[in-house]
Amino acid sequence: MLSVSDAEAIILNLVQPLDDQRDTEVVDLLAADSRILARPITSSLDFPHWDNSAMDGYAARYEDVQHSSTEKPAVLEIVEEIPAGYQPKSTIQTGQAARIFTGAVLPAGADTIVMQEKTRQEDKRVFILDAPKPQEFVRHKAAFYQAGTQLLPAGIKLNAPEIAVLAAAQCSQLRVYRRPRVAIFSTGDELLAIDQPLQPGQIVDSNQYAIAALVRQTGAEPLILGIVKDDPVALEMSITHAIAIADLVISSGGVSVGDYDYVDKILESLQAKIHIRAVQITPGKPLTVATFPTQNSALYFGLPGNPAAVLVTFWRFVLPAIKKLSGISEGWGPVFLKVRSHDELRSHGQRETYLWGKLHLIDGVHEFHKAGGSHSSGNLINLAQTNALAVLPIGKTLISPQEEVLVLQLSNG
């Protein structure tokens, strides 16, 4: 049985990111939110585009105002008013200033902005009541970015700040990686669809909905293939179809050692190489990860059937795989924090144990609150509102209240 860290390393080594030539598409900027940039971006524009004012005030020559004070103010003639979006007409000469507003173009001859709070205006004259620093409040052309250099690198997720940068650079279309395709199906004779009447011994297939939601949160495209009965022929057909249409396949159930757990046997019959069969993790010990000999076939994840185990193994193993697959250049792995535990946390100590709950910020300190009720892998109900998993390493059976604990912080992809 593999350790959690060894399983993670094997999975990430198996993942081949989308190809930066074949697996890309051009999208409009308004459709680029949360997409992964496939090409570096450069711009022909400098940022700022020109010298401009960072403050409402007066544009002047530093040599005219460097000795100003309340007792002996410099007095300058106001020769022009320059709002944002206006092209200055004057060149500032000795003894002159221009009224200027934030973002407006600095007029020729001026090299310093005196903020208006340090001035007094009388008709067409301004009194400078305090000496500014040289070039104070001047934003120089190309100080933020120089035209022709790299503006954004490939392999980053485009969020609001990056979208704003691209808009400012007049980049209306850009090349991004296509969304990874993830096929999803559930296995088990006991499963029924959400709209079917529940019979004794049956359960509603919640895993398919949970996995599809998680896949969407990563920015990938879920391909919903439904419920497959515990029938070897039907399972083989479903697996064959799934690996042909997807980049990654996720099934739930059928990967343990029961008489009706057929997934591993069928994968072997399809000449798949099974890299992982079980991991030292609770919940989620039975975990199958396989690859196929055919070119461009999907990476296969066979997750356990119990709902808590499905979510934990997705967060711990599948999410990093989808991130790497999507073209993100770095930061695929989970984010761990050391925080204070509000509750007593227990495990048997034989496997790395994950307990679900919520992170709270208490008096400036993050604190983990374990979800109430049973932490059975079959208990779906108390998983609601989970945003963190407390991790108890092998051999650690108790974490007392107020003791430090490592937590896996959960986010939407």
Short mmCIF file of C-alpha atoms in Angstrom, two decimals:
data_model
loop_
_atom_site.label_atom_id
_atom_site.label_comp_id
_atom_site.label_asym_id
_atom_site.label_seq_id
_atom_site.Cartn_x
_atom_site.Cartn_y
_atom_site.Cartn_z
CA MET A 1 0.00 0.00 0.00
CA LEU A 2 1.40 3.37 -1.02
CA SER A 3 1.86 6.38 1.24
CA VAL A 4 -0.16 9.49 0.40
CA SER A 5 2.95 11.41 -0.68
CA ASP A 6 4.16 8.56 -2.92
CA ALA A 7 0.72 8.27 -4.52
CA GLU A 8 0.63 12.02 -5.18
CA ALA A 9 4.09 11.91 -6.79
CA ILE A 10 3.13 8.97 -9.03
CA ILE A 11 -0.05 10.71 -10.17
CA LEU A 12 1.63 14.02 -10.99
CA ASN A 13 4.38 12.18 -12.90
CA LEU A 14 1.71 10.42 -14.97
CA VAL A 15 -0.14 13.62 -15.91
CA GLN A 16 0.82 15.06 -19.27
CA PRO A 17 -0.29 18.70 -19.59
CA LEU A 18 -2.34 19.77 -22.57
CA ASP A 19 -0.20 20.50 -25.62
CA ASP A 20 0.51 24.22 -26.13
CA GLN A 21 0.08 23.80 -29.90
CA ARG A 22 -2.73 21.29 -30.40
CA ASP A 23 -4.84 21.90 -27.31
CA THR A 24 -5.52 25.63 -27.51
CA GLU A 25 -8.23 27.95 -28.73
CA VAL A 26 -8.77 31.67 -29.21
CA VAL A 27 -11.38 33.32 -26.99
CA ASP A 28 -12.69 36.84 -26.53
CA LEU A 29 -11.42 38.61 -23.42
CA LEU A 30 -14.89 38.63 -21.84
CA ALA A 31 -14.93 34.82 -22.11
CA ALA A 32 -11.40 34.37 -20.72
CA ASP A 33 -12.19 34.44 -17.00
CA SER A 34 -10.63 31.43 -15.19
CA ARG A 35 -9.03 30.14 -18.39
CA ILE A 36 -5.35 29.17 -18.61
CA LEU A 37 -3.19 31.39 -20.82
CA ALA A 38 -1.45 29.34 -23.53
CA ARG A 39 0.88 31.99 -24.98
CA PRO A 40 2.93 34.72 -23.32
CA ILE A 41 1.48 38.19 -23.84
CA THR A 42 3.49 41.23 -24.87
CA SER A 43 2.17 44.69 -25.59
CA SER A 44 3.23 47.54 -27.86
CA LEU A 45 2.10 50.01 -25.21
CA ASP A 46 4.13 51.44 -22.35
CA PHE A 47 2.47 51.63 -18.93
CA PRO A 48 1.92 54.42 -18.08
CA HIS A 49 1.52 55.50 -21.70
CA TRP A 50 2.96 58.93 -20.87
CA ASP A 51 4.23 60.92 -17.88
CA ASN A 52 1.17 61.72 -15.79
CA SER A 53 0.05 63.01 -12.42
CA ALA A 54 -0.67 60.70 -9.48
CA MET A 55 -2.44 63.47 -7.58
CA ASP A 56 -4.75 66.46 -7.97
CA GLY A 57 -2.55 69.55 -7.68
CA TYR A 58 -0.19 71.68 -9.72
CA ALA A 59 2.46 70.72 -12.27
CA ALA A 60 5.56 72.83 -11.79
CA ARG A 61 9.34 72.98 -12.18
CA TYR A 62 11.09 71.63 -9.10
CA GLU A 63 13.67 74.40 -9.20
CA ASP A 64 10.83 76.92 -8.75
CA VAL A 65 9.31 75.27 -5.66
CA GLN A 66 12.19 73.50 -3.89
CA HIS A 67 12.51 76.16 -1.15
CA SER A 68 8.79 76.80 -0.60
CA SER A 69 7.34 77.12 2.91
CA THR A 70 4.30 78.53 4.65
CA GLU A 71 6.33 81.54 5.71
CA LYS A 72 7.86 82.07 2.28
CA PRO A 73 5.72 80.42 -0.39
CA ALA A 74 6.68 80.28 -4.03
CA VAL A 75 4.11 82.14 -6.13
CA LEU A 76 3.47 80.74 -9.62
CA GLU A 77 1.30 81.87 -12.51
CA ILE A 78 -1.35 79.31 -13.53
CA VAL A 79 -1.15 79.07 -17.33
CA GLU A 80 -3.35 76.06 -18.04
CA GLU A 81 -5.81 73.59 -16.53
CA ILE A 82 -5.21 69.93 -17.47
CA PRO A 83 -7.97 67.41 -16.73
CA ALA A 84 -7.56 63.69 -17.44
CA GLY A 85 -7.86 62.92 -21.14
CA TYR A 86 -6.67 66.36 -22.23
CA GLN A 87 -3.50 67.03 -24.24
CA PRO A 88 -1.58 69.96 -22.67
CA LYS A 89 -0.99 72.94 -24.95
CA SER A 90 1.52 74.88 -22.82
CA THR A 91 5.15 74.41 -21.94
CA ILE A 92 5.75 75.32 -18.30
CA GLN A 93 8.30 78.10 -18.01
CA THR A 94 10.09 79.52 -14.98
CA GLY A 95 7.53 80.96 -12.55
CA GLN A 96 4.63 79.06 -14.10
CA ALA A 97 2.42 76.10 -13.12
CA ALA A 98 -0.54 74.20 -14.54
CA ARG A 99 -3.60 73.07 -12.57
CA ILE A 100 -3.60 69.28 -13.06
CA PHE A 101 -5.81 66.35 -12.04
CA THR A 102 -5.08 62.71 -11.27
CA GLY A 103 -4.14 60.76 -14.39
CA ALA A 104 -3.68 63.82 -16.56
CA VAL A 105 -0.70 64.18 -18.91
CA LEU A 106 2.26 66.07 -17.47
CA PRO A 107 2.88 69.23 -19.52
CA ALA A 108 6.26 69.85 -21.12
CA GLY A 109 8.65 71.73 -18.86
CA ALA A 110 7.09 70.45 -15.61
CA ASP A 111 8.82 67.74 -13.59
CA THR A 112 7.03 67.76 -10.21
CA ILE A 113 3.47 67.71 -8.88
CA VAL A 114 2.58 69.76 -5.81
CA MET A 115 -0.52 68.26 -4.19
CA GLN A 116 -3.36 70.74 -3.83
CA GLU A 117 -3.51 70.37 -0.02
CA LYS A 118 -0.11 72.09 0.15
CA THR A 119 -1.16 75.10 -1.93
CA ARG A 120 -3.44 78.10 -1.90
CA GLN A 121 -4.92 79.49 -5.10
CA GLU A 122 -5.83 83.14 -5.66
CA ASP A 123 -7.25 83.91 -9.09
CA LYS A 124 -4.54 82.94 -11.61
CA ARG A 125 -1.82 82.46 -9.03
CA VAL A 126 -0.97 79.52 -6.80
CA PHE A 127 0.99 79.78 -3.55
CA ILE A 128 3.18 76.72 -2.80
CA LEU A 129 3.14 76.30 0.99
CA ASP A 130 5.48 73.32 1.31
CA ALA A 131 8.48 72.14 -0.69
CA PRO A 132 7.80 68.88 -2.56
CA LYS A 133 10.36 66.20 -3.29
CA PRO A 134 11.93 66.14 -6.76
CA GLN A 135 9.55 64.49 -9.28
CA GLU A 136 7.01 63.90 -6.53
CA PHE A 137 3.68 62.40 -7.67
CA VAL A 138 4.89 62.01 -11.24
CA ARG A 139 4.16 58.61 -12.79
CA HIS A 140 6.76 58.26 -15.51
CA LYS A 141 6.13 56.70 -18.88
CA ALA A 142 6.97 52.94 -18.88
CA ALA A 143 7.58 52.93 -15.12
CA PHE A 144 5.15 50.01 -14.71
CA TYR A 145 5.80 48.14 -17.94
CA GLN A 146 8.01 48.67 -20.98
CA ALA A 147 6.57 47.98 -24.42
CA GLY A 148 7.85 44.82 -26.09
CA THR A 149 8.69 42.93 -22.90
CA GLN A 150 6.61 40.08 -21.49
CA LEU A 151 3.41 41.35 -19.92
CA LEU A 152 1.93 38.00 -18.76
CA PRO A 153 3.53 34.54 -18.92
CA ALA A 154 1.88 31.43 -20.33
CA GLY A 155 0.50 28.89 -17.90
CA ILE A 156 -1.32 31.25 -15.52
CA LYS A 157 -4.99 31.28 -14.60
CA LEU A 158 -6.72 34.44 -15.75
CA ASN A 159 -8.55 36.10 -12.88
CA ALA A 160 -9.87 39.65 -12.56
CA PRO A 161 -6.46 41.40 -12.22
CA GLU A 162 -5.07 39.64 -15.32
CA ILE A 163 -8.26 40.38 -17.27
CA ALA A 164 -7.89 44.05 -16.36
CA VAL A 165 -4.24 44.08 -17.51
CA LEU A 166 -5.21 42.49 -20.83
CA ALA A 167 -8.01 44.98 -21.34
CA ALA A 168 -5.66 47.90 -20.64
CA ALA A 169 -3.26 46.42 -23.20
CA GLN A 170 -6.10 46.34 -25.77
CA CYS A 171 -5.88 42.55 -26.01
CA SER A 172 -9.42 41.72 -27.12
CA GLN A 173 -8.68 38.09 -28.01
CA LEU A 174 -6.13 35.65 -26.68
CA ARG A 175 -5.09 32.03 -26.96
CA VAL A 176 -5.91 29.80 -24.00
CA TYR A 177 -5.78 26.09 -23.33
CA ARG A 178 -9.00 24.27 -24.10
CA ARG A 179 -10.89 22.98 -21.09
CA PRO A 180 -9.81 19.46 -20.08
CA ARG A 181 -12.54 16.87 -20.71
CA VAL A 182 -13.32 14.70 -17.69
CA ALA A 183 -15.62 11.68 -18.11
CA ILE A 184 -17.59 10.71 -14.99
CA PHE A 185 -19.62 7.62 -14.18
CA SER A 186 -20.75 5.77 -11.07
CA THR A 187 -20.88 2.00 -10.61
CA GLY A 188 -23.19 -0.17 -8.52
CA ASP A 189 -26.45 -2.10 -8.73
CA GLU A 190 -27.67 -0.24 -5.65
CA LEU A 191 -27.54 3.17 -7.34
CA LEU A 192 -30.44 4.99 -8.88
CA ALA A 193 -30.90 8.34 -10.58
CA ILE A 194 -32.06 11.41 -8.71
CA ASP A 195 -35.54 11.34 -10.28
CA GLN A 196 -36.31 7.66 -9.61
CA PRO A 197 -38.40 6.39 -6.67
CA LEU A 198 -36.23 4.99 -3.89
CA GLN A 199 -36.63 1.28 -3.17
CA PRO A 200 -35.33 -0.68 -0.12
CA GLY A 201 -31.59 -1.24 -0.37
CA GLN A 202 -31.08 1.49 -2.97
CA ILE A 203 -29.31 4.84 -2.68
CA VAL A 204 -29.32 7.92 -4.87
CA ASP A 205 -26.13 8.43 -6.87
CA SER A 206 -24.80 11.63 -5.24
CA ASN A 207 -21.20 10.99 -6.28
CA GLN A 208 -21.80 11.87 -9.90
CA TYR A 209 -23.19 15.28 -8.93
CA ALA A 210 -20.38 15.99 -6.44
CA ILE A 211 -17.64 15.03 -8.89
CA ALA A 212 -19.22 17.04 -11.72
CA ALA A 213 -19.38 20.11 -9.48
CA LEU A 214 -15.76 19.68 -8.42
CA VAL A 215 -14.65 19.23 -12.02
CA ARG A 216 -16.46 22.41 -13.09
CA GLN A 217 -14.82 24.32 -10.24
CA THR A 218 -11.41 23.40 -11.67
CA GLY A 219 -12.40 24.92 -15.02
CA ALA A 220 -12.61 21.52 -16.73
CA GLU A 221 -15.58 20.17 -18.69
CA PRO A 222 -17.45 17.26 -17.08
CA LEU A 223 -18.81 14.57 -19.42
CA ILE A 224 -21.59 12.84 -17.49
CA LEU A 225 -21.92 9.16 -18.43
CA GLY A 226 -24.43 8.12 -15.77
CA ILE A 227 -24.75 4.96 -13.69
CA VAL A 228 -23.21 1.65 -14.78
CA LYS A 229 -24.45 -1.56 -13.19
CA ASP A 230 -22.11 -4.14 -11.66
CA ASP A 231 -21.91 -5.99 -14.95
CA PRO A 232 -18.49 -6.68 -16.52
CA VAL A 233 -19.71 -6.23 -20.10
CA ALA A 234 -21.44 -2.92 -19.36
CA LEU A 235 -18.44 -1.69 -17.37
CA GLU A 236 -16.00 -2.56 -20.14
CA MET A 237 -18.13 -0.72 -22.69
CA SER A 238 -18.35 2.34 -20.45
CA ILE A 239 -14.62 2.43 -19.67
CA THR A 240 -13.71 1.95 -23.35
CA HIS A 241 -16.03 4.79 -24.35
CA ALA A 242 -14.82 7.07 -21.55
CA ILE A 243 -11.10 6.74 -22.27
CA ALA A 244 -11.78 7.45 -25.95
CA ILE A 245 -13.59 10.77 -25.40
CA ALA A 246 -11.88 12.26 -22.35
CA ASP A 247 -8.52 13.45 -21.09
CA LEU A 248 -9.24 12.04 -17.66
CA VAL A 249 -11.82 9.52 -16.42
CA ILE A 250 -13.27 9.36 -12.92
CA SER A 251 -15.40 6.43 -11.81
CA SER A 252 -16.72 5.91 -8.28
CA GLY A 253 -17.24 2.50 -6.72
CA GLY A 254 -16.13 -0.94 -7.80
CA VAL A 255 -12.43 -0.62 -6.86
CA SER A 256 -12.37 -2.52 -3.58
CA VAL A 257 -11.95 -6.30 -3.17
CA GLY A 258 -15.60 -7.39 -3.11
CA ASP A 259 -17.13 -9.98 -5.41
CA TYR A 260 -18.82 -7.24 -7.45
CA ASP A 261 -15.81 -4.92 -7.69
CA TYR A 262 -14.87 -5.38 -11.35
CA VAL A 263 -13.06 -2.18 -12.28
CA ASP A 264 -9.46 -3.33 -11.79
CA LYS A 265 -10.07 -6.64 -13.60
CA ILE A 266 -11.60 -4.85 -16.59
CA LEU A 267 -8.74 -2.33 -16.71
CA GLU A 268 -6.28 -5.23 -16.83
CA SER A 269 -8.27 -6.88 -19.62
CA LEU A 270 -7.90 -3.63 -21.60
CA GLN A 271 -4.10 -3.82 -21.11
CA ALA A 272 -4.11 -0.88 -18.74
CA LYS A 273 -1.16 -0.40 -16.44
CA ILE A 274 -2.42 0.00 -12.89
CA HIS A 275 -0.04 2.29 -11.04
CA ILE A 276 -2.00 2.59 -7.79
CA ARG A 277 -4.44 0.16 -6.16
CA ALA A 278 -4.53 1.31 -2.53
CA VAL A 279 -3.25 4.24 -0.48
CA GLN A 280 -2.60 4.64 3.24
CA ILE A 281 -5.39 7.17 3.65
CA THR A 282 -8.65 7.35 5.61
CA PRO A 283 -11.14 7.72 4.05
CA GLY A 284 -10.21 6.53 0.57
CA LYS A 285 -7.91 3.51 0.92
CA PRO A 286 -9.09 1.79 -2.30
CA LEU A 287 -7.89 4.06 -5.12
CA THR A 288 -7.10 2.92 -8.63
CA VAL A 289 -4.96 4.99 -11.01
CA ALA A 290 -4.26 3.55 -14.45
CA THR A 291 -2.96 4.44 -17.90
CA PHE A 292 -3.59 2.75 -21.26
CA PRO A 293 -1.24 1.72 -24.07
CA THR A 294 -3.18 3.55 -26.77
CA GLN A 295 -1.93 7.04 -27.64
CA ASN A 296 -3.89 10.00 -26.27
CA SER A 297 -6.04 7.79 -24.04
CA ALA A 298 -7.22 9.14 -20.72
CA LEU A 299 -5.69 8.91 -17.29
CA TYR A 300 -8.06 6.76 -15.22
CA PHE A 301 -9.07 7.36 -11.59
CA GLY A 302 -11.17 4.73 -9.87
CA LEU A 303 -12.39 6.35 -6.66
CA PRO A 304 -14.09 4.56 -3.76
CA GLY A 305 -17.87 4.47 -3.60
CA ASN A 306 -18.50 6.09 -0.23
CA PRO A 307 -19.27 9.80 -0.62
CA ALA A 308 -16.80 11.15 1.95
CA ALA A 309 -14.04 9.02 0.43
CA VAL A 310 -14.93 10.33 -3.03
CA LEU A 311 -14.58 13.95 -1.95
CA VAL A 312 -11.41 13.44 0.08
CA THR A 313 -9.62 11.50 -2.68
CA PHE A 314 -10.70 14.05 -5.27
CA TRP A 315 -9.40 16.97 -3.22
CA ARG A 316 -6.18 15.17 -2.35
CA PHE A 317 -5.28 13.43 -5.62
CA VAL A 318 -7.55 14.28 -8.56
CA LEU A 319 -7.62 18.06 -8.19
CA PRO A 320 -3.82 18.44 -8.50
CA ALA A 321 -3.90 16.16 -11.55
CA ILE A 322 -6.54 18.28 -13.31
CA LYS A 323 -4.62 21.46 -12.49
CA LYS A 324 -1.45 20.09 -14.07
CA LEU A 325 -3.39 18.70 -17.03
CA SER A 326 -5.05 22.09 -17.66
CA GLY A 327 -1.78 23.82 -18.54
CA ILE A 328 -1.15 25.67 -15.27
CA SER A 329 2.62 25.98 -15.08
CA GLU A 330 3.02 25.57 -11.31
CA GLY A 331 1.20 25.31 -8.01
CA TRP A 332 -0.71 22.11 -8.75
CA GLY A 333 -0.43 20.64 -5.29
CA PRO A 334 -2.74 21.11 -2.31
CA VAL A 335 -2.34 24.05 0.06
CA PHE A 336 -1.62 23.10 3.67
CA LEU A 337 -1.75 25.40 6.68
CA LYS A 338 -0.76 24.90 10.29
CA VAL A 339 -3.64 26.10 12.46
CA ARG A 340 -5.10 25.67 15.93
CA SER A 341 -7.65 22.90 16.48
CA HIS A 342 -10.81 23.90 18.29
CA ASP A 343 -11.78 20.28 18.91
CA GLU A 344 -10.23 17.03 19.96
CA LEU A 345 -9.22 15.08 16.84
CA ARG A 346 -8.73 11.31 16.90
CA SER A 347 -7.65 8.58 14.50
CA HIS A 348 -6.56 4.95 14.69
CA GLY A 349 -3.09 6.04 13.57
CA GLN A 350 -2.68 3.27 10.98
CA ARG A 351 -3.29 5.49 7.96
CA GLU A 352 -3.04 9.20 7.19
CA THR A 353 -6.43 10.41 8.37
CA TYR A 354 -8.46 13.32 6.99
CA LEU A 355 -11.24 14.86 9.10
CA TRP A 356 -13.50 17.43 7.52
CA GLY A 357 -14.68 20.69 8.95
CA LYS A 358 -14.37 24.47 8.69
CA LEU A 359 -11.61 27.02 9.10
CA HIS A 360 -12.57 30.07 11.15
CA LEU A 361 -10.56 33.19 11.88
CA ILE A 362 -10.70 33.69 15.66
CA ASP A 363 -8.99 36.79 17.07
CA GLY A 364 -6.65 36.88 14.08
CA VAL A 365 -5.76 33.16 14.36
CA HIS A 366 -7.04 30.44 12.05
CA GLU A 367 -8.84 27.69 13.91
CA PHE A 368 -10.14 24.35 12.63
CA HIS A 369 -13.60 23.27 13.76
CA LYS A 370 -14.36 19.61 13.09
CA ALA A 371 -17.76 18.89 11.57
CA GLY A 372 -20.18 17.46 14.11
CA GLY A 373 -21.50 13.94 13.94
CA SER A 374 -19.96 10.78 12.55
CA HIS A 375 -16.87 10.94 10.37
CA SER A 376 -17.79 7.72 8.63
CA SER A 377 -16.87 7.58 4.94
CA GLY A 378 -20.54 6.92 4.24
CA ASN A 379 -21.81 10.03 6.05
CA LEU A 380 -22.51 12.59 3.36
CA ILE A 381 -24.60 14.96 5.48
CA ASN A 382 -21.94 16.58 7.68
CA LEU A 383 -19.70 17.24 4.66
CA ALA A 384 -21.86 20.27 3.86
CA GLN A 385 -19.97 23.60 4.20
CA THR A 386 -16.61 21.87 4.51
CA ASN A 387 -13.72 24.18 3.62
CA ALA A 388 -10.79 22.33 5.17
CA LEU A 389 -9.53 18.85 6.04
CA ALA A 390 -7.50 18.26 9.19
CA VAL A 391 -4.65 15.83 8.59
CA LEU A 392 -3.50 13.36 11.24
CA PRO A 393 -0.31 11.61 10.11
CA ILE A 394 0.31 7.90 10.51
CA GLY A 395 1.04 7.12 14.16
CA LYS A 396 -0.76 10.23 15.44
CA THR A 397 -3.92 9.15 17.28
CA LEU A 398 -4.82 12.32 19.17
CA ILE A 399 -4.69 16.08 18.71
CA SER A 400 -5.99 17.93 21.74
CA PRO A 401 -8.02 21.16 21.64
CA GLN A 402 -5.83 24.22 21.04
CA GLU A 403 -3.03 22.01 19.71
CA GLU A 404 -1.58 22.78 16.27
CA VAL A 405 -2.83 20.70 13.34
CA LEU A 406 -2.02 20.60 9.65
CA VAL A 407 -5.05 21.29 7.44
CA LEU A 408 -5.67 21.01 3.73
CA GLN A 409 -7.35 24.24 2.70
CA LEU A 410 -10.09 23.69 0.12
CA SER A 411 -10.99 26.13 -2.60
CA ASN A 412 -12.92 26.17 -5.87
CA GLY A 413 -10.18 24.75 -8.01
#
